[in-house]
Amino acid sequence: MIDIEVVCKTKGSGLNGIINGLVQAAGKGIETALENTANYAYRLKNVASGESNQGIKVEIVKVQNAEVGGRVYTDFFHAGFLEFGTGIYMDSESPGHISEKAAAGLPWFVHEDMADLSGYNFPVAETPEGDRYYMIRGTHPHPFMRPAAFAMRDNNIGAVAEAIRELIESVVNG
């Protein structure tokens, strides 16, 4: 019979230090991952809409029972229209998708004071009072949240792994 004794010499707190710091390290990695995903979504959104970065938010939603979770979300009112499109151009994968035939029969009218759409060659309806409305059948989708989530998947895993690696190094090296 062979007896083997393994002695790990560390300057830090050893395995207990890793166990005790794991949730915090994972949380740090998740926060980095969420910020990176939000920044990627910002860039995609700005290309699609020309708007500022407002409306895309990051939130750590759970840090308990050795679990950490978070989300990147948006709360600006027209995000769904930008992400999925509208009318006849609506992304068929979207939760509110209606058939193209139904959408073609549902134009909507935008008053000229609401948006300058004169450069888009939309048909114009004019009321007897002289109000002008652009008739629109839909807008093309410009996804930014879903592509950001998928594109950043590997980077996000790497961010969490890096935070855990830093924890292990700090425990081992003191």
PDB file of C-alpha atoms in Angstrom:
ATOM      1  CA  MET A   1       0.000   0.000   0.000  1.00  0.00           C
ATOM      2  CA  ILE A   2       1.227   3.435  -0.861  1.00  0.00           C
ATOM      3  CA  ASP A   3       0.275   6.466   1.175  1.00  0.00           C
ATOM      4  CA  ILE A   4       0.468   9.791  -0.542  1.00  0.00           C
ATOM      5  CA  GLU A   5       0.105  13.073   1.198  1.00  0.00           C
ATOM      6  CA  VAL A   6      -0.317  16.169  -0.910  1.00  0.00           C
ATOM      7  CA  VAL A   7       0.622  19.424   0.692  1.00  0.00           C
ATOM      8  CA  CYS A   8      -0.283  22.589  -1.142  1.00  0.00           C
ATOM      9  CA  LYS A   9       1.596  25.573   0.035  1.00  0.00           C
ATOM     10  CA  THR A  10      -0.179  28.791  -0.691  1.00  0.00           C
ATOM     11  CA  LYS A  11       0.369  32.273   0.547  1.00  0.00           C
ATOM     12  CA  GLY A  12      -3.360  32.851   0.703  1.00  0.00           C
ATOM     13  CA  SER A  13      -6.320  31.123   2.268  1.00  0.00           C
ATOM     14  CA  GLY A  14      -6.269  28.012   0.076  1.00  0.00           C
ATOM     15  CA  LEU A  15      -9.327  26.131  -1.078  1.00  0.00           C
ATOM     16  CA  ASN A  16     -11.580  27.835   1.452  1.00  0.00           C
ATOM     17  CA  GLY A  17     -10.587  31.193   0.005  1.00  0.00           C
ATOM     18  CA  ILE A  18     -11.588  30.021  -3.455  1.00  0.00           C
ATOM     19  CA  ILE A  19     -14.894  28.593  -2.254  1.00  0.00           C
ATOM     20  CA  ASN A  20     -15.709  31.708  -0.241  1.00  0.00           C
ATOM     21  CA  GLY A  21     -14.873  34.075  -3.088  1.00  0.00           C
ATOM     22  CA  LEU A  22     -16.405  32.142  -5.963  1.00  0.00           C
ATOM     23  CA  VAL A  23     -19.834  33.802  -5.996  1.00  0.00           C
ATOM     24  CA  GLN A  24     -18.308  37.268  -5.760  1.00  0.00           C
ATOM     25  CA  ALA A  25     -15.812  36.494  -8.540  1.00  0.00           C
ATOM     26  CA  ALA A  26     -18.539  35.049 -10.761  1.00  0.00           C
ATOM     27  CA  GLY A  27     -20.618  38.162 -10.073  1.00  0.00           C
ATOM     28  CA  LYS A  28     -17.719  40.368 -11.135  1.00  0.00           C
ATOM     29  CA  GLY A  29     -17.347  38.346 -14.337  1.00  0.00           C
ATOM     30  CA  ILE A  30     -21.068  38.459 -15.039  1.00  0.00           C
ATOM     31  CA  GLU A  31     -21.143  42.212 -14.504  1.00  0.00           C
ATOM     32  CA  THR A  32     -18.292  42.606 -17.005  1.00  0.00           C
ATOM     33  CA  ALA A  33     -20.109  40.318 -19.448  1.00  0.00           C
ATOM     34  CA  LEU A  34     -23.338  42.291 -19.102  1.00  0.00           C
ATOM     35  CA  GLU A  35     -21.554  45.612 -19.659  1.00  0.00           C
ATOM     36  CA  ASN A  36     -19.788  44.218 -22.740  1.00  0.00           C
ATOM     37  CA  THR A  37     -23.091  42.951 -24.155  1.00  0.00           C
ATOM     38  CA  ALA A  38     -24.792  46.286 -23.470  1.00  0.00           C
ATOM     39  CA  ASN A  39     -21.960  48.160 -25.206  1.00  0.00           C
ATOM     40  CA  TYR A  40     -22.256  45.888 -28.236  1.00  0.00           C
ATOM     41  CA  ALA A  41     -26.031  46.429 -28.312  1.00  0.00           C
ATOM     42  CA  TYR A  42     -25.437  50.212 -28.060  1.00  0.00           C
ATOM     43  CA  ARG A  43     -23.262  50.099 -31.164  1.00  0.00           C
ATOM     44  CA  LEU A  44     -25.809  48.046 -33.122  1.00  0.00           C
ATOM     45  CA  LYS A  45     -28.692  50.268 -31.992  1.00  0.00           C
ATOM     46  CA  ASN A  46     -26.863  53.458 -32.913  1.00  0.00           C
ATOM     47  CA  VAL A  47     -26.100  52.161 -36.391  1.00  0.00           C
ATOM     48  CA  ALA A  48     -29.775  51.237 -36.829  1.00  0.00           C
ATOM     49  CA  SER A  49     -31.403  54.296 -35.318  1.00  0.00           C
ATOM     50  CA  GLY A  50     -28.794  57.014 -34.934  1.00  0.00           C
ATOM     51  CA  GLU A  51     -29.873  57.481 -31.325  1.00  0.00           C
ATOM     52  CA  SER A  52     -27.940  57.837 -28.117  1.00  0.00           C
ATOM     53  CA  ASN A  53     -27.135  54.965 -25.790  1.00  0.00           C
ATOM     54  CA  GLN A  54     -29.977  55.696 -23.440  1.00  0.00           C
ATOM     55  CA  GLY A  55     -32.418  52.911 -22.796  1.00  0.00           C
ATOM     56  CA  ILE A  56     -30.086  49.890 -22.693  1.00  0.00           C
ATOM     57  CA  LYS A  57     -29.537  48.875 -19.100  1.00  0.00           C
ATOM     58  CA  VAL A  58     -27.588  46.311 -17.098  1.00  0.00           C
ATOM     59  CA  GLU A  59     -28.833  44.755 -13.893  1.00  0.00           C
ATOM     60  CA  ILE A  60     -27.566  42.065 -11.533  1.00  0.00           C
ATOM     61  CA  VAL A  61     -30.821  40.363 -10.591  1.00  0.00           C
ATOM     62  CA  LYS A  62     -29.757  37.552  -8.284  1.00  0.00           C
ATOM     63  CA  VAL A  63     -26.928  37.097  -5.825  1.00  0.00           C
ATOM     64  CA  GLN A  64     -28.025  34.481  -3.320  1.00  0.00           C
ATOM     65  CA  ASN A  65     -27.690  30.785  -2.533  1.00  0.00           C
ATOM     66  CA  ALA A  66     -24.398  30.617  -4.445  1.00  0.00           C
ATOM     67  CA  GLU A  67     -26.117  31.875  -7.610  1.00  0.00           C
ATOM     68  CA  VAL A  68     -25.470  35.030  -9.568  1.00  0.00           C
ATOM     69  CA  GLY A  69     -27.577  36.248 -12.471  1.00  0.00           C
ATOM     70  CA  GLY A  70     -28.068  39.377 -14.471  1.00  0.00           C
ATOM     71  CA  ARG A  71     -29.732  40.825 -17.514  1.00  0.00           C
ATOM     72  CA  VAL A  72     -29.238  43.358 -20.258  1.00  0.00           C
ATOM     73  CA  TYR A  73     -32.539  44.944 -21.189  1.00  0.00           C
ATOM     74  CA  THR A  74     -34.069  47.998 -22.756  1.00  0.00           C
ATOM     75  CA  ASP A  75     -36.965  50.119 -21.654  1.00  0.00           C
ATOM     76  CA  PHE A  76     -37.241  52.658 -24.450  1.00  0.00           C
ATOM     77  CA  PHE A  77     -40.754  52.666 -25.831  1.00  0.00           C
ATOM     78  CA  HIS A  78     -40.033  51.796 -29.460  1.00  0.00           C
ATOM     79  CA  ALA A  79     -37.421  49.069 -28.859  1.00  0.00           C
ATOM     80  CA  GLY A  80     -39.736  46.304 -30.041  1.00  0.00           C
ATOM     81  CA  PHE A  81     -40.445  48.132 -33.289  1.00  0.00           C
ATOM     82  CA  LEU A  82     -36.735  48.639 -33.917  1.00  0.00           C
ATOM     83  CA  GLU A  83     -35.801  45.059 -32.966  1.00  0.00           C
ATOM     84  CA  PHE A  84     -38.584  43.235 -34.834  1.00  0.00           C
ATOM     85  CA  GLY A  85     -39.855  45.715 -37.440  1.00  0.00           C
ATOM     86  CA  THR A  86     -43.496  46.552 -38.032  1.00  0.00           C
ATOM     87  CA  GLY A  87     -46.292  45.912 -40.494  1.00  0.00           C
ATOM     88  CA  ILE A  88     -45.401  44.008 -43.639  1.00  0.00           C
ATOM     89  CA  TYR A  89     -41.709  44.086 -42.682  1.00  0.00           C
ATOM     90  CA  MET A  90     -42.161  42.550 -39.232  1.00  0.00           C
ATOM     91  CA  ASP A  91     -39.710  39.767 -38.433  1.00  0.00           C
ATOM     92  CA  SER A  92     -41.654  36.509 -38.677  1.00  0.00           C
ATOM     93  CA  GLU A  93     -39.828  35.291 -35.544  1.00  0.00           C
ATOM     94  CA  SER A  94     -41.267  38.070 -33.403  1.00  0.00           C
ATOM     95  CA  PRO A  95     -43.873  37.238 -30.752  1.00  0.00           C
ATOM     96  CA  GLY A  96     -46.453  39.652 -32.184  1.00  0.00           C
ATOM     97  CA  HIS A  97     -46.091  38.622 -35.825  1.00  0.00           C
ATOM     98  CA  ILE A  98     -49.182  38.897 -37.981  1.00  0.00           C
ATOM     99  CA  SER A  99     -49.511  37.603 -41.508  1.00  0.00           C
ATOM    100  CA  GLU A 100     -48.209  39.752 -44.335  1.00  0.00           C
ATOM    101  CA  LYS A 101     -51.698  39.787 -45.857  1.00  0.00           C
ATOM    102  CA  ALA A 102     -53.185  41.159 -42.635  1.00  0.00           C
ATOM    103  CA  ALA A 103     -50.364  43.672 -42.219  1.00  0.00           C
ATOM    104  CA  ALA A 104     -50.778  44.943 -45.781  1.00  0.00           C
ATOM    105  CA  GLY A 105     -54.334  45.948 -44.946  1.00  0.00           C
ATOM    106  CA  LEU A 106     -53.325  47.843 -41.809  1.00  0.00           C
ATOM    107  CA  PRO A 107     -51.486  51.014 -42.792  1.00  0.00           C
ATOM    108  CA  TRP A 108     -51.006  53.708 -40.207  1.00  0.00           C
ATOM    109  CA  PHE A 109     -50.724  57.416 -40.578  1.00  0.00           C
ATOM    110  CA  VAL A 110     -48.008  59.649 -39.159  1.00  0.00           C
ATOM    111  CA  HIS A 111     -48.693  63.379 -38.896  1.00  0.00           C
ATOM    112  CA  GLU A 112     -46.018  65.499 -40.539  1.00  0.00           C
ATOM    113  CA  ASP A 113     -45.326  67.214 -37.181  1.00  0.00           C
ATOM    114  CA  MET A 114     -44.389  63.873 -35.577  1.00  0.00           C
ATOM    115  CA  ALA A 115     -41.571  63.015 -37.986  1.00  0.00           C
ATOM    116  CA  ASP A 116     -40.075  64.406 -41.161  1.00  0.00           C
ATOM    117  CA  LEU A 117     -40.724  61.563 -43.567  1.00  0.00           C
ATOM    118  CA  SER A 118     -40.693  63.683 -46.722  1.00  0.00           C
ATOM    119  CA  GLY A 119     -37.510  62.025 -47.989  1.00  0.00           C
ATOM    120  CA  TYR A 120     -38.993  58.531 -47.957  1.00  0.00           C
ATOM    121  CA  ASN A 121     -41.561  58.879 -50.750  1.00  0.00           C
ATOM    122  CA  PHE A 122     -44.471  57.653 -48.605  1.00  0.00           C
ATOM    123  CA  PRO A 123     -47.971  58.375 -49.910  1.00  0.00           C
ATOM    124  CA  VAL A 124     -49.479  61.478 -48.295  1.00  0.00           C
ATOM    125  CA  ALA A 125     -53.082  61.917 -47.168  1.00  0.00           C
ATOM    126  CA  GLU A 126     -54.398  65.400 -46.532  1.00  0.00           C
ATOM    127  CA  THR A 127     -57.428  66.279 -44.423  1.00  0.00           C
ATOM    128  CA  PRO A 128     -59.917  68.997 -45.427  1.00  0.00           C
ATOM    129  CA  GLU A 129     -58.309  71.150 -42.692  1.00  0.00           C
ATOM    130  CA  GLY A 130     -54.921  70.864 -44.423  1.00  0.00           C
ATOM    131  CA  ASP A 131     -53.247  68.398 -42.018  1.00  0.00           C
ATOM    132  CA  ARG A 132     -50.837  66.098 -43.833  1.00  0.00           C
ATOM    133  CA  TYR A 133     -50.263  62.463 -42.880  1.00  0.00           C
ATOM    134  CA  TYR A 134     -47.764  59.990 -44.282  1.00  0.00           C
ATOM    135  CA  MET A 135     -49.214  56.534 -44.925  1.00  0.00           C
ATOM    136  CA  ILE A 136     -46.812  53.847 -43.725  1.00  0.00           C
ATOM    137  CA  ARG A 137     -47.090  50.087 -44.131  1.00  0.00           C
ATOM    138  CA  GLY A 138     -44.220  49.169 -41.842  1.00  0.00           C
ATOM    139  CA  THR A 139     -40.578  49.569 -40.957  1.00  0.00           C
ATOM    140  CA  HIS A 140     -37.792  47.088 -41.505  1.00  0.00           C
ATOM    141  CA  PRO A 141     -36.349  45.405 -38.400  1.00  0.00           C
ATOM    142  CA  HIS A 142     -32.985  46.592 -37.100  1.00  0.00           C
ATOM    143  CA  PRO A 143     -32.182  44.028 -34.398  1.00  0.00           C
ATOM    144  CA  PHE A 144     -29.675  45.006 -31.748  1.00  0.00           C
ATOM    145  CA  MET A 145     -30.467  43.098 -28.525  1.00  0.00           C
ATOM    146  CA  ARG A 146     -30.613  39.538 -29.909  1.00  0.00           C
ATOM    147  CA  PRO A 147     -27.509  39.884 -32.095  1.00  0.00           C
ATOM    148  CA  ALA A 148     -25.582  41.397 -29.179  1.00  0.00           C
ATOM    149  CA  ALA A 149     -26.518  38.479 -26.926  1.00  0.00           C
ATOM    150  CA  PHE A 150     -25.443  35.879 -29.485  1.00  0.00           C
ATOM    151  CA  ALA A 151     -22.305  37.688 -30.653  1.00  0.00           C
ATOM    152  CA  MET A 152     -20.998  38.199 -27.124  1.00  0.00           C
ATOM    153  CA  ARG A 153     -21.692  34.668 -25.856  1.00  0.00           C
ATOM    154  CA  ASP A 154     -18.077  33.424 -26.021  1.00  0.00           C
ATOM    155  CA  ASN A 155     -16.688  36.718 -24.700  1.00  0.00           C
ATOM    156  CA  ASN A 156     -19.115  36.559 -21.787  1.00  0.00           C
ATOM    157  CA  ILE A 157     -18.004  33.059 -20.850  1.00  0.00           C
ATOM    158  CA  GLY A 158     -14.429  34.322 -21.043  1.00  0.00           C
ATOM    159  CA  ALA A 159     -15.198  37.277 -18.749  1.00  0.00           C
ATOM    160  CA  VAL A 160     -16.561  34.977 -16.042  1.00  0.00           C
ATOM    161  CA  ALA A 161     -13.660  32.538 -16.468  1.00  0.00           C
ATOM    162  CA  GLU A 162     -11.168  35.421 -16.212  1.00  0.00           C
ATOM    163  CA  ALA A 163     -12.721  36.690 -12.978  1.00  0.00           C
ATOM    164  CA  ILE A 164     -12.539  33.197 -11.465  1.00  0.00           C
ATOM    165  CA  ARG A 165      -8.932  32.791 -12.664  1.00  0.00           C
ATOM    166  CA  GLU A 166      -8.037  36.088 -10.966  1.00  0.00           C
ATOM    167  CA  LEU A 167      -9.660  34.844  -7.744  1.00  0.00           C
ATOM    168  CA  ILE A 168      -7.658  31.606  -7.827  1.00  0.00           C
ATOM    169  CA  GLU A 169      -4.418  33.480  -8.511  1.00  0.00           C
ATOM    170  CA  SER A 170      -5.070  35.897  -5.660  1.00  0.00           C
ATOM    171  CA  VAL A 171      -5.770  33.033  -3.248  1.00  0.00           C
ATOM    172  CA  VAL A 172      -2.767  30.985  -4.327  1.00  0.00           C
ATOM    173  CA  ASN A 173      -0.370  33.926  -4.375  1.00  0.00           C
ATOM    174  CA  GLY A 174      -1.744  35.618  -1.296  1.00  0.00           C
TER     175      GLY A 174
END
